[in-house]
Amino acid sequence: MISVNDVHKSYTAGKEIIRGVSFEVKDGMIFGLLGPNGAGKTTLMQMISTLLAPTSGSITIDGLNAKDNLLEIHRRIGYLTTEVRLDPMSTPDKLWDFFASLYDIPKKDAVKRKEDIFGKLGIMPFKNKRIQELSTGMKQKASIAISLIHNPQVIVFDEPTNGLDILTSKQVTDYLIELKNEGHSIILSTHIFSVAESLCDEIAILIDGKIAAQGDVKYLTELAEAKNFEEAFFNLYVKHHVE
């Protein structure tokens, strides 16, 4: 479970990027952060994944805080960002074996898990191609596979379908639903309405570093007195955004 409690983040005095954000992501749940570019989604995801420390407030993973339990949290969390860059001269197969050794995963287990994830994401026919030779979608799927190599209970994905074609995006979202059904806690950020609407059990609308509204699609649509979820977002944005 992920617990975010009154988190603030400032890079410079007097300018907060994240302003008092709180929410929980339970096991077996996909929680979405939806907002425009610059809303603070990536900063928040980086704090949850321990890459950044909050200025104030607290974040716990399965009841553990990063200050005292950093290594244990890293064992329990899988983090993917669009900024991840795989070694262009390596292959998905070699990268998998390398990271499996870093996590001390027994070879037999690593081979079995590689066959499973590579198969589900359609990587197997391309596993021996260099990363630089792969399509954008295949690179993204290889990154997803490697980020989940240790079967983490908590999954933090920043824009997991960004830049993917329809078929590749479907493979990724289907796999996320499978992970949810296995009981993983999943938080993802996105600016794509269809992804948030189809995947997420609960969505937080992040505007100017604050949660403007939170709930499932039906609740948010009714709250904003809108005809559909997309209209609901824009209604909330107009209401809460400060120029």
C-alpha atoms as an extended CHARMM CRD file, in Angstrom:
* protein
*
       243  EXT
         1         1  MET       CA              0.0000000000        0.0000000000        0.0000000000  PROA      1               0.0000000000
         2         2  ILE       CA              1.0820000000        3.5560000000       -0.7190000000  PROA      2               0.0000000000
         3         3  SER       CA              0.1970000000        6.2880000000        1.7580000000  PROA      3               0.0000000000
         4         4  VAL       CA              0.8170000000        9.9630000000        0.9270000000  PROA      4               0.0000000000
         5         5  ASN       CA              0.0940000000       12.3430000000        3.8130000000  PROA      5               0.0000000000
         6         6  ASP       CA              0.0410000000       16.1430000000        3.4040000000  PROA      6               0.0000000000
         7         7  VAL       CA              3.0890000000       16.1890000000        1.1240000000  PROA      7               0.0000000000
         8         8  HSD       CA              4.6540000000       19.4630000000        0.0260000000  PROA      8               0.0000000000
         9         9  LYS       CA              7.6160000000       20.0140000000       -2.2840000000  PROA      9               0.0000000000
        10        10  SER       CA              9.5130000000       23.2460000000       -2.9420000000  PROA      10              0.0000000000
        11        11  TYR       CA             12.6480000000       23.6680000000       -5.0140000000  PROA      11              0.0000000000
        12        12  THR       CA             13.0010000000       27.3420000000       -4.1600000000  PROA      12              0.0000000000
        13        13  ALA       CA             11.6870000000       29.3680000000       -1.2370000000  PROA      13              0.0000000000
        14        14  GLY       CA              8.1510000000       30.5670000000       -1.7300000000  PROA      14              0.0000000000
        15        15  LYS       CA              7.3820000000       28.3770000000       -4.7590000000  PROA      15              0.0000000000
        16        16  GLU       CA              5.7030000000       25.0670000000       -4.0070000000  PROA      16              0.0000000000
        17        17  ILE       CA              5.4580000000       22.4510000000       -6.7590000000  PROA      17              0.0000000000
        18        18  ILE       CA              3.3570000000       20.0780000000       -4.6450000000  PROA      18              0.0000000000
        19        19  ARG       CA              0.9810000000       21.6750000000       -2.1560000000  PROA      19              0.0000000000
        20        20  GLY       CA             -0.4760000000       19.4390000000        0.5390000000  PROA      20              0.0000000000
        21        21  VAL       CA             -1.2790000000       16.2490000000       -1.3860000000  PROA      21              0.0000000000
        22        22  SER       CA             -2.7800000000       13.2320000000        0.4420000000  PROA      22              0.0000000000
        23        23  PHE       CA             -4.1390000000        9.8890000000       -0.8050000000  PROA      23              0.0000000000
        24        24  GLU       CA             -3.8470000000        6.1080000000       -0.3560000000  PROA      24              0.0000000000
        25        25  VAL       CA             -3.3720000000        3.3330000000       -2.8990000000  PROA      25              0.0000000000
        26        26  LYS       CA             -4.5040000000       -0.0270000000       -1.5330000000  PROA      26              0.0000000000
        27        27  ASP       CA             -3.4220000000       -3.4870000000       -2.6420000000  PROA      27              0.0000000000
        28        28  GLY       CA             -5.2070000000       -4.6500000000       -5.7860000000  PROA      28              0.0000000000
        29        29  MET       CA             -5.9180000000       -1.0920000000       -6.9000000000  PROA      29              0.0000000000
        30        30  ILE       CA             -4.8870000000        1.1110000000       -9.8250000000  PROA      30              0.0000000000
        31        31  PHE       CA             -4.7540000000        4.7590000000       -8.7740000000  PROA      31              0.0000000000
        32        32  GLY       CA             -4.3750000000        7.4520000000      -11.4040000000  PROA      32              0.0000000000
        33        33  LEU       CA             -2.8970000000       10.9180000000      -11.2610000000  PROA      33              0.0000000000
        34        34  LEU       CA             -4.4110000000       12.9370000000      -14.0920000000  PROA      34              0.0000000000
        35        35  GLY       CA             -3.3100000000       16.4440000000      -14.9040000000  PROA      35              0.0000000000
        36        36  PRO       CA             -1.8050000000       18.7390000000      -17.5250000000  PROA      36              0.0000000000
        37        37  ASN       CA              1.9210000000       19.1240000000      -18.0780000000  PROA      37              0.0000000000
        38        38  GLY       CA              3.4240000000       21.0950000000      -15.2050000000  PROA      38              0.0000000000
        39        39  ALA       CA              0.8010000000       20.0110000000      -12.6630000000  PROA      39              0.0000000000
        40        40  GLY       CA              3.4210000000       18.2280000000      -10.5460000000  PROA      40              0.0000000000
        41        41  LYS       CA              2.7090000000       14.6100000000      -11.5040000000  PROA      41              0.0000000000
        42        42  THR       CA              6.3230000000       13.6160000000      -12.1760000000  PROA      42              0.0000000000
        43        43  THR       CA              7.6060000000       15.3630000000       -9.0450000000  PROA      43              0.0000000000
        44        44  LEU       CA              5.0480000000       13.4980000000       -6.9670000000  PROA      44              0.0000000000
        45        45  MET       CA              5.9270000000       10.1560000000       -8.5780000000  PROA      45              0.0000000000
        46        46  GLN       CA              9.6190000000       10.7730000000       -7.9580000000  PROA      46              0.0000000000
        47        47  MET       CA              8.9120000000       11.4000000000       -4.2750000000  PROA      47              0.0000000000
        48        48  ILE       CA              6.8540000000        8.2190000000       -3.9920000000  PROA      48              0.0000000000
        49        49  SER       CA              9.6750000000        6.2600000000       -5.6190000000  PROA      49              0.0000000000
        50        50  THR       CA             12.2260000000        7.8510000000       -3.1790000000  PROA      50              0.0000000000
        51        51  LEU       CA             14.1690000000        9.7300000000       -5.8920000000  PROA      51              0.0000000000
        52        52  LEU       CA             13.1500000000       13.0030000000       -4.2260000000  PROA      52              0.0000000000
        53        53  ALA       CA             12.4560000000       13.7970000000       -0.5880000000  PROA      53              0.0000000000
        54        54  PRO       CA              9.3450000000       15.7950000000        0.3640000000  PROA      54              0.0000000000
        55        55  THR       CA              9.9070000000       19.2450000000        1.8130000000  PROA      55              0.0000000000
        56        56  SER       CA              7.2790000000       18.2940000000        4.4030000000  PROA      56              0.0000000000
        57        57  GLY       CA              4.6860000000       15.6040000000        4.9300000000  PROA      57              0.0000000000
        58        58  SER       CA              5.2290000000       11.8430000000        4.7420000000  PROA      58              0.0000000000
        59        59  ILE       CA              5.1130000000        8.9870000000        2.2420000000  PROA      59              0.0000000000
        60        60  THR       CA              5.0900000000        5.3410000000        3.3010000000  PROA      60              0.0000000000
        61        61  ILE       CA              5.2410000000        2.1160000000        1.3010000000  PROA      61              0.0000000000
        62        62  ASP       CA              3.6210000000       -0.7910000000        3.1410000000  PROA      62              0.0000000000
        63        63  GLY       CA              3.9950000000        1.2520000000        6.3240000000  PROA      63              0.0000000000
        64        64  LEU       CA              7.7200000000        1.8840000000        5.7490000000  PROA      64              0.0000000000
        65        65  ASN       CA              9.2590000000        5.3480000000        5.3390000000  PROA      65              0.0000000000
        66        66  ALA       CA             12.2410000000        6.0020000000        3.0760000000  PROA      66              0.0000000000
        67        67  LYS       CA             14.3560000000        7.6310000000        5.7850000000  PROA      67              0.0000000000
        68        68  ASP       CA             14.7010000000        4.4410000000        7.8040000000  PROA      68              0.0000000000
        69        69  ASN       CA             13.8470000000        1.7010000000        5.2790000000  PROA      69              0.0000000000
        70        70  LEU       CA             15.2080000000        2.7630000000        1.9030000000  PROA      70              0.0000000000
        71        71  LEU       CA             16.6700000000       -0.6150000000        0.8460000000  PROA      71              0.0000000000
        72        72  GLU       CA             13.5560000000       -2.5310000000        1.8770000000  PROA      72              0.0000000000
        73        73  ILE       CA             11.3260000000       -0.0760000000       -0.0160000000  PROA      73              0.0000000000
        74        74  HSD       CA             13.4710000000       -0.5320000000       -3.1240000000  PROA      74              0.0000000000
        75        75  ARG       CA             12.8760000000       -4.2720000000       -2.8700000000  PROA      75              0.0000000000
        76        76  ARG       CA              9.1290000000       -3.6850000000       -2.8230000000  PROA      76              0.0000000000
        77        77  ILE       CA              8.7800000000       -1.0230000000       -5.4960000000  PROA      77              0.0000000000
        78        78  GLY       CA              9.0310000000       -0.9500000000       -9.2830000000  PROA      78              0.0000000000
        79        79  TYR       CA              9.4170000000        2.4640000000      -10.8970000000  PROA      79              0.0000000000
        80        80  LEU       CA              9.2140000000        3.4120000000      -14.5470000000  PROA      80              0.0000000000
        81        81  THR       CA              9.6120000000        6.8380000000      -16.0750000000  PROA      81              0.0000000000
        82        82  THR       CA              9.8290000000        7.9680000000      -19.6810000000  PROA      82              0.0000000000
        83        83  GLU       CA             13.2960000000        9.2810000000      -18.7870000000  PROA      83              0.0000000000
        84        84  VAL       CA             14.6750000000        5.7270000000      -18.3970000000  PROA      84              0.0000000000
        85        85  ARG       CA             17.3500000000        5.0430000000      -21.0030000000  PROA      85              0.0000000000
        86        86  LEU       CA             18.4560000000        1.4590000000      -21.6070000000  PROA      86              0.0000000000
        87        87  ASP       CA             21.9640000000        0.6850000000      -22.8600000000  PROA      87              0.0000000000
        88        88  PRO       CA             21.5380000000        1.0690000000      -26.6510000000  PROA      88              0.0000000000
        89        89  MET       CA             24.2080000000       -1.5490000000      -27.4310000000  PROA      89              0.0000000000
        90        90  SER       CA             22.7220000000       -4.2170000000      -25.1660000000  PROA      90              0.0000000000
        91        91  THR       CA             19.6750000000       -6.4300000000      -25.7480000000  PROA      91              0.0000000000
        92        92  PRO       CA             16.5100000000       -7.0360000000      -23.6920000000  PROA      92              0.0000000000
        93        93  ASP       CA             17.7790000000      -10.5430000000      -22.9530000000  PROA      93              0.0000000000
        94        94  LYS       CA             21.1870000000       -9.4000000000      -21.6770000000  PROA      94              0.0000000000
        95        95  LEU       CA             19.7090000000       -6.4960000000      -19.7010000000  PROA      95              0.0000000000
        96        96  TRP       CA             17.2460000000       -8.8420000000      -18.0200000000  PROA      96              0.0000000000
        97        97  ASP       CA             20.0480000000      -11.2060000000      -16.9740000000  PROA      97              0.0000000000
        98        98  PHE       CA             22.1470000000       -8.2960000000      -15.7070000000  PROA      98              0.0000000000
        99        99  PHE       CA             19.4010000000       -6.8180000000      -13.5230000000  PROA      99              0.0000000000
       100       100  ALA       CA             18.3340000000      -10.2610000000      -12.3120000000  PROA      100             0.0000000000
       101       101  SER       CA             21.8600000000      -10.7440000000      -10.9740000000  PROA      101             0.0000000000
       102       102  LEU       CA             21.7380000000       -7.3360000000       -9.2440000000  PROA      102             0.0000000000
       103       103  TYR       CA             18.5370000000       -8.3800000000       -7.4670000000  PROA      103             0.0000000000
       104       104  ASP       CA             20.0560000000      -11.7920000000       -6.5770000000  PROA      104             0.0000000000
       105       105  ILE       CA             17.1870000000      -13.5830000000       -8.3050000000  PROA      105             0.0000000000
       106       106  PRO       CA             17.9640000000      -17.3130000000       -8.6480000000  PROA      106             0.0000000000
       107       107  LYS       CA             18.7630000000      -18.1540000000      -12.2650000000  PROA      107             0.0000000000
       108       108  LYS       CA             15.9310000000      -20.6770000000      -12.6170000000  PROA      108             0.0000000000
       109       109  ASP       CA             13.3940000000      -18.1400000000      -11.3100000000  PROA      109             0.0000000000
       110       110  ALA       CA             14.8220000000      -15.3770000000      -13.5020000000  PROA      110             0.0000000000
       111       111  VAL       CA             14.5310000000      -17.5200000000      -16.6430000000  PROA      111             0.0000000000
       112       112  LYS       CA             10.9550000000      -18.5120000000      -15.8400000000  PROA      112             0.0000000000
       113       113  ARG       CA              9.9190000000      -14.9300000000      -15.0740000000  PROA      113             0.0000000000
       114       114  LYS       CA             11.6310000000      -13.6420000000      -18.2310000000  PROA      114             0.0000000000
       115       115  GLU       CA              9.7060000000      -16.1180000000      -20.3840000000  PROA      115             0.0000000000
       116       116  ASP       CA              6.4630000000      -15.0860000000      -18.7090000000  PROA      116             0.0000000000
       117       117  ILE       CA              6.8560000000      -11.2860000000      -18.9760000000  PROA      117             0.0000000000
       118       118  PHE       CA              8.5590000000      -11.2720000000      -22.3800000000  PROA      118             0.0000000000
       119       119  GLY       CA              5.7850000000      -13.5190000000      -23.6660000000  PROA      119             0.0000000000
       120       120  LYS       CA              2.9550000000      -11.3560000000      -22.3310000000  PROA      120             0.0000000000
       121       121  LEU       CA              4.4840000000       -8.1490000000      -23.6610000000  PROA      121             0.0000000000
       122       122  GLY       CA              5.5080000000       -9.6020000000      -27.0380000000  PROA      122             0.0000000000
       123       123  ILE       CA              9.2240000000       -9.0620000000      -26.4350000000  PROA      123             0.0000000000
       124       124  MET       CA             10.3930000000      -12.6400000000      -27.0520000000  PROA      124             0.0000000000
       125       125  PRO       CA             10.9310000000      -12.3370000000      -30.8610000000  PROA      125             0.0000000000
       126       126  PHE       CA             13.0460000000       -9.2240000000      -30.2700000000  PROA      126             0.0000000000
       127       127  LYS       CA             14.9390000000      -10.2690000000      -27.1450000000  PROA      127             0.0000000000
       128       128  ASN       CA             18.3040000000      -10.5660000000      -28.9380000000  PROA      128             0.0000000000
       129       129  LYS       CA             18.0740000000       -7.3090000000      -30.8750000000  PROA      129             0.0000000000
       130       130  ARG       CA             20.0500000000       -4.3000000000      -29.7030000000  PROA      130             0.0000000000
       131       131  ILE       CA             18.0160000000       -1.6730000000      -27.8980000000  PROA      131             0.0000000000
       132       132  GLN       CA             18.9680000000        0.9210000000      -30.5260000000  PROA      132             0.0000000000
       133       133  GLU       CA             17.3390000000       -1.2590000000      -33.1870000000  PROA      133             0.0000000000
       134       134  LEU       CA             13.9910000000       -1.5420000000      -31.3930000000  PROA      134             0.0000000000
       135       135  SER       CA             10.9010000000        0.5720000000      -31.9960000000  PROA      135             0.0000000000
       136       136  THR       CA              9.8110000000        3.1290000000      -29.3960000000  PROA      136             0.0000000000
       137       137  GLY       CA              7.0560000000        0.7920000000      -28.2300000000  PROA      137             0.0000000000
       138       138  MET       CA              9.3720000000       -2.2000000000      -27.8850000000  PROA      138             0.0000000000
       139       139  LYS       CA             11.8940000000       -0.1110000000      -25.9140000000  PROA      139             0.0000000000
       140       140  GLN       CA              9.0730000000        0.9400000000      -23.5750000000  PROA      140             0.0000000000
       141       141  LYS       CA              7.9390000000       -2.6550000000      -23.1020000000  PROA      141             0.0000000000
       142       142  ALA       CA             11.5100000000       -3.7530000000      -22.3900000000  PROA      142             0.0000000000
       143       143  SER       CA             11.7690000000       -0.9870000000      -19.7800000000  PROA      143             0.0000000000
       144       144  ILE       CA              8.5070000000       -2.1120000000      -18.1880000000  PROA      144             0.0000000000
       145       145  ALA       CA              9.6560000000       -5.7210000000      -18.0700000000  PROA      145             0.0000000000
       146       146  ILE       CA             12.9600000000       -4.8370000000      -16.4140000000  PROA      146             0.0000000000
       147       147  SER       CA             11.3110000000       -2.4930000000      -13.9000000000  PROA      147             0.0000000000
       148       148  LEU       CA              9.1570000000       -5.4360000000      -12.7910000000  PROA      148             0.0000000000
       149       149  ILE       CA             11.9590000000       -8.0000000000      -12.7740000000  PROA      149             0.0000000000
       150       150  HSD       CA             11.8030000000       -8.4630000000       -8.9770000000  PROA      150             0.0000000000
       151       151  ASN       CA              7.9930000000       -8.8120000000       -8.8990000000  PROA      151             0.0000000000
       152       152  PRO       CA              7.4670000000       -5.6980000000       -6.7480000000  PROA      152             0.0000000000
       153       153  GLN       CA              4.3170000000       -5.3580000000       -4.6840000000  PROA      153             0.0000000000
       154       154  VAL       CA              4.1170000000       -1.6190000000       -5.4060000000  PROA      154             0.0000000000
       155       155  ILE       CA              4.3050000000       -0.3230000000       -8.9890000000  PROA      155             0.0000000000
       156       156  VAL       CA              4.8670000000        3.3560000000       -9.8220000000  PROA      156             0.0000000000
       157       157  PHE       CA              4.5740000000        4.2040000000      -13.5170000000  PROA      157             0.0000000000
       158       158  ASP       CA              4.9750000000        7.7250000000      -14.8610000000  PROA      158             0.0000000000
       159       159  GLU       CA              3.1570000000        7.9680000000      -18.2330000000  PROA      159             0.0000000000
       160       160  PRO       CA              3.4590000000        4.2260000000      -19.0680000000  PROA      160             0.0000000000
       161       161  THR       CA              1.6860000000        4.5170000000      -22.4480000000  PROA      161             0.0000000000
       162       162  ASN       CA              3.1460000000        7.8390000000      -23.5660000000  PROA      162             0.0000000000
       163       163  GLY       CA              4.1350000000        7.7290000000      -27.2440000000  PROA      163             0.0000000000
       164       164  LEU       CA              2.8990000000        4.1780000000      -27.8100000000  PROA      164             0.0000000000
       165       165  ASP       CA              0.7410000000        3.0430000000      -30.7050000000  PROA      165             0.0000000000
       166       166  ILE       CA             -2.7150000000        1.5890000000      -30.0870000000  PROA      166             0.0000000000
       167       167  LEU       CA             -1.6740000000       -2.0810000000      -30.1110000000  PROA      167             0.0000000000
       168       168  THR       CA              1.3640000000       -1.5940000000      -27.8780000000  PROA      168             0.0000000000
       169       169  SER       CA             -0.6520000000        0.5360000000      -25.4760000000  PROA      169             0.0000000000
       170       170  LYS       CA             -3.2630000000       -2.2490000000      -25.2620000000  PROA      170             0.0000000000
       171       171  GLN       CA             -0.6010000000       -4.8280000000      -24.3850000000  PROA      171             0.0000000000
       172       172  VAL       CA              0.7350000000       -2.5900000000      -21.6260000000  PROA      172             0.0000000000
       173       173  THR       CA             -2.6600000000       -1.7370000000      -20.1390000000  PROA      173             0.0000000000
       174       174  ASP       CA             -3.7940000000       -5.3830000000      -20.2490000000  PROA      174             0.0000000000
       175       175  TYR       CA             -0.6650000000       -6.3480000000      -18.3240000000  PROA      175             0.0000000000
       176       176  LEU       CA             -1.2810000000       -3.6410000000      -15.7210000000  PROA      176             0.0000000000
       177       177  ILE       CA             -4.8000000000       -4.9760000000      -15.1890000000  PROA      177             0.0000000000
       178       178  GLU       CA             -3.3630000000       -8.4640000000      -14.7360000000  PROA      178             0.0000000000
       179       179  LEU       CA             -0.9390000000       -7.1590000000      -12.1160000000  PROA      179             0.0000000000
       180       180  LYS       CA             -3.8000000000       -5.4020000000      -10.3280000000  PROA      180             0.0000000000
       181       181  ASN       CA             -5.7740000000       -8.6510000000      -10.2570000000  PROA      181             0.0000000000
       182       182  GLU       CA             -2.7570000000      -10.3460000000       -8.6840000000  PROA      182             0.0000000000
       183       183  GLY       CA             -2.9900000000       -7.8640000000       -5.8020000000  PROA      183             0.0000000000
       184       184  HSD       CA             -0.3050000000       -5.3200000000       -6.6660000000  PROA      184             0.0000000000
       185       185  SER       CA             -0.6910000000       -1.6600000000       -5.6880000000  PROA      185             0.0000000000
       186       186  ILE       CA             -0.3320000000        0.4390000000       -8.8390000000  PROA      186             0.0000000000
       187       187  ILE       CA             -0.0910000000        4.1930000000       -9.2230000000  PROA      187             0.0000000000
       188       188  LEU       CA              0.2690000000        5.7470000000      -12.6440000000  PROA      188             0.0000000000
       189       189  SER       CA              0.3660000000        9.2820000000      -13.9170000000  PROA      189             0.0000000000
       190       190  THR       CA             -1.1170000000       10.2040000000      -17.2610000000  PROA      190             0.0000000000
       191       191  HSD       CA             -2.5980000000       13.0380000000      -19.2760000000  PROA      191             0.0000000000
       192       192  ILE       CA             -4.5450000000       10.6380000000      -21.5030000000  PROA      192             0.0000000000
       193       193  PHE       CA             -8.2330000000       10.5310000000      -20.5720000000  PROA      193             0.0000000000
       194       194  SER       CA             -8.9180000000        7.1060000000      -22.0700000000  PROA      194             0.0000000000
       195       195  VAL       CA             -6.0920000000        5.5150000000      -20.0820000000  PROA      195             0.0000000000
       196       196  ALA       CA             -7.2880000000        7.0230000000      -16.8050000000  PROA      196             0.0000000000
       197       197  GLU       CA            -10.9160000000        6.1620000000      -17.5150000000  PROA      197             0.0000000000
       198       198  SER       CA            -10.3670000000        2.5490000000      -18.5820000000  PROA      198             0.0000000000
       199       199  LEU       CA             -7.6580000000        1.5620000000      -16.1070000000  PROA      199             0.0000000000
       200       200  CYS       CA             -8.0900000000        3.4030000000      -12.8350000000  PROA      200             0.0000000000
       201       201  ASP       CA            -10.2580000000        2.4260000000       -9.8850000000  PROA      201             0.0000000000
       202       202  GLU       CA             -9.7450000000        5.9040000000       -8.4920000000  PROA      202             0.0000000000
       203       203  ILE       CA             -8.3720000000        9.1020000000       -9.9930000000  PROA      203             0.0000000000
       204       204  ALA       CA             -6.9230000000       12.2450000000       -8.4570000000  PROA      204             0.0000000000
       205       205  ILE       CA             -7.1470000000       15.3570000000      -10.6210000000  PROA      205             0.0000000000
       206       206  LEU       CA             -3.8960000000       17.2450000000      -10.0000000000  PROA      206             0.0000000000
       207       207  ILE       CA             -3.9710000000       20.9510000000      -10.8600000000  PROA      207             0.0000000000
       208       208  ASP       CA             -1.2230000000       23.4010000000       -9.9200000000  PROA      208             0.0000000000
       209       209  GLY       CA              0.2770000000       20.9750000000       -7.4150000000  PROA      209             0.0000000000
       210       210  LYS       CA             -2.9670000000       20.2660000000       -5.5440000000  PROA      210             0.0000000000
       211       211  ILE       CA             -5.6430000000       17.5950000000       -5.8110000000  PROA      211             0.0000000000
       212       212  ALA       CA             -8.7130000000       19.4160000000       -7.1110000000  PROA      212             0.0000000000
       213       213  ALA       CA            -10.9520000000       16.3460000000       -6.8880000000  PROA      213             0.0000000000
       214       214  GLN       CA            -10.6040000000       12.6150000000       -6.2710000000  PROA      214             0.0000000000
       215       215  GLY       CA            -12.8100000000        9.5910000000       -6.8860000000  PROA      215             0.0000000000
       216       216  ASP       CA            -13.9110000000        7.1800000000       -9.5790000000  PROA      216             0.0000000000
       217       217  VAL       CA            -14.9560000000        8.3260000000      -13.0610000000  PROA      217             0.0000000000
       218       218  LYS       CA            -18.6700000000        8.3420000000      -12.2360000000  PROA      218             0.0000000000
       219       219  TYR       CA            -18.1960000000       10.4350000000       -9.0970000000  PROA      219             0.0000000000
       220       220  LEU       CA            -15.9000000000       12.9590000000      -10.7920000000  PROA      220             0.0000000000
       221       221  THR       CA            -18.2390000000       13.3490000000      -13.7450000000  PROA      221             0.0000000000
       222       222  GLU       CA            -21.2070000000       13.9870000000      -11.4530000000  PROA      222             0.0000000000
       223       223  LEU       CA            -19.1700000000       16.3210000000       -9.2450000000  PROA      223             0.0000000000
       224       224  ALA       CA            -18.2490000000       18.4920000000      -12.2180000000  PROA      224             0.0000000000
       225       225  GLU       CA            -21.8220000000       18.3860000000      -13.5780000000  PROA      225             0.0000000000
       226       226  ALA       CA            -20.4320000000       17.1170000000      -16.8740000000  PROA      226             0.0000000000
       227       227  LYS       CA            -21.6960000000       14.8920000000      -19.6820000000  PROA      227             0.0000000000
       228       228  ASN       CA            -18.5350000000       12.7710000000      -19.7140000000  PROA      228             0.0000000000
       229       229  PHE       CA            -15.1970000000       12.3800000000      -17.9690000000  PROA      229             0.0000000000
       230       230  GLU       CA            -13.2340000000       14.5400000000      -20.4010000000  PROA      230             0.0000000000
       231       231  GLU       CA            -15.6680000000       17.4110000000      -19.9220000000  PROA      231             0.0000000000
       232       232  ALA       CA            -15.4700000000       16.8680000000      -16.1650000000  PROA      232             0.0000000000
       233       233  PHE       CA            -11.7120000000       17.3590000000      -16.2170000000  PROA      233             0.0000000000
       234       234  PHE       CA            -11.9230000000       20.6140000000      -18.1350000000  PROA      234             0.0000000000
       235       235  ASN       CA            -14.6740000000       21.9150000000      -15.8520000000  PROA      235             0.0000000000
       236       236  LEU       CA            -12.5050000000       21.1580000000      -12.8160000000  PROA      236             0.0000000000
       237       237  TYR       CA             -9.4620000000       22.6930000000      -14.4770000000  PROA      237             0.0000000000
       238       238  VAL       CA            -11.2680000000       25.9600000000      -15.2110000000  PROA      238             0.0000000000
       239       239  LYS       CA            -12.5650000000       26.0600000000      -11.6480000000  PROA      239             0.0000000000
       240       240  HSD       CA             -9.2680000000       25.3650000000       -9.8650000000  PROA      240             0.0000000000
       241       241  HSD       CA             -6.4590000000       26.6080000000      -12.1190000000  PROA      241             0.0000000000
       242       242  VAL       CA             -4.8900000000       29.9110000000      -11.1560000000  PROA      242             0.0000000000
       243       243  GLU       CA             -3.2710000000       31.9390000000      -13.9370000000  PROA      243             0.0000000000
